Amino acid sequence: MMDFTQEERMLMMIYNPGSREKLVVELETMKGQLRPEERRLLRLTDTVIGKLRKITDEEFDRIDLYPDVEE
């Protein structure tokens, strides 16, 4: 399984609509809204998108984006 940093997980948590494919779309949309000075966020987003494209939907479903939230 792909390892995601804490920062990458936070970005995924903020934009996650519930599926890997939809998350990639959301992140691509967000990238289009970034200003030139937001280069760091752009690099982070590109890294997350690249990692998401390398994993399966099943692997994505096993990622615990909300570990501290009790059900």
CSV table of C-alpha atoms in Angstrom, one decimal:
chain,number,residue,atom,x,y,z
A,1,MET,CA,0.0,0.0,0.0
A,2,MET,CA,1.1,3.5,-0.8
A,3,ASP,CA,2.4,5.6,2.2
A,4,PHE,CA,0.9,9.0,2.6
A,5,THR,CA,2.4,11.7,4.9
A,6,GLN,CA,0.3,13.4,7.6
A,7,GLU,CA,0.1,16.5,5.4
A,8,GLU,CA,-1.0,14.4,2.4
A,9,ARG,CA,-3.7,12.7,4.5
A,10,MET,CA,-5.0,16.1,5.8
A,11,LEU,CA,-5.4,17.3,2.2
A,12,MET,CA,-7.2,14.1,1.3
A,13,MET,CA,-9.4,14.4,4.3
A,14,ILE,CA,-10.4,18.0,3.4
A,15,TYR,CA,-11.3,17.2,-0.2
A,16,ASN,CA,-12.5,13.6,0.0
A,17,PRO,CA,-15.9,13.1,-1.5
A,18,GLY,CA,-15.9,9.4,-0.8
A,19,SER,CA,-14.0,7.7,-3.6
A,20,ARG,CA,-10.5,7.7,-5.0
A,21,GLU,CA,-11.6,8.7,-8.5
A,22,LYS,CA,-13.7,11.6,-7.2
A,23,LEU,CA,-11.0,12.7,-4.9
A,24,VAL,CA,-8.6,13.0,-7.9
A,25,VAL,CA,-11.2,15.1,-9.7
A,26,GLU,CA,-11.7,17.4,-6.6
A,27,LEU,CA,-8.0,17.9,-6.2
A,28,GLU,CA,-7.6,18.7,-9.9
A,29,THR,CA,-10.4,21.2,-9.6
A,30,MET,CA,-8.7,22.8,-6.6
A,31,LYS,CA,-5.4,23.0,-8.4
A,32,GLY,CA,-7.1,25.2,-11.0
A,33,GLN,CA,-8.1,27.7,-8.2
A,34,LEU,CA,-4.5,28.1,-6.8
A,35,ARG,CA,-2.7,31.3,-7.2
A,36,PRO,CA,1.0,31.4,-8.4
A,37,GLU,CA,2.3,32.0,-4.9
A,38,GLU,CA,0.7,28.8,-3.7
A,39,ARG,CA,3.5,26.6,-5.2
A,40,ARG,CA,3.9,24.5,-2.1
A,41,LEU,CA,0.2,23.5,-2.1
A,42,LEU,CA,0.4,22.8,-5.8
A,43,ARG,CA,3.4,20.4,-5.3
A,44,LEU,CA,1.6,18.7,-2.4
A,45,THR,CA,-1.5,18.3,-4.5
A,46,ASP,CA,0.4,16.9,-7.4
A,47,THR,CA,2.1,14.4,-5.1
A,48,VAL,CA,-1.2,13.2,-3.7
A,49,ILE,CA,-2.8,12.9,-7.1
A,50,GLY,CA,0.2,10.9,-8.3
A,51,LYS,CA,0.0,8.5,-5.4
A,52,LEU,CA,-3.8,8.2,-5.7
A,53,ARG,CA,-3.4,7.2,-9.4
A,54,LYS,CA,-1.0,4.4,-8.4
A,55,ILE,CA,-3.3,2.7,-5.9
A,56,THR,CA,-6.5,0.7,-6.4
A,57,ASP,CA,-9.9,1.7,-5.2
A,58,GLU,CA,-9.7,-1.2,-2.7
A,59,GLU,CA,-6.4,0.2,-1.3
A,60,PHE,CA,-7.9,3.7,-1.1
A,61,ASP,CA,-10.9,2.3,0.9
A,62,ARG,CA,-8.5,0.8,3.5
A,63,ILE,CA,-6.9,4.2,4.2
A,64,ASP,CA,-8.1,5.5,7.5
A,65,LEU,CA,-8.3,9.3,6.9
A,66,TYR,CA,-10.3,9.9,10.1
A,67,PRO,CA,-8.4,7.9,12.8
A,68,ASP,CA,-9.4,10.0,15.7
A,69,VAL,CA,-13.1,10.2,14.9
A,70,GLU,CA,-15.2,7.8,17.0
A,71,GLU,CA,-18.2,6.1,15.4
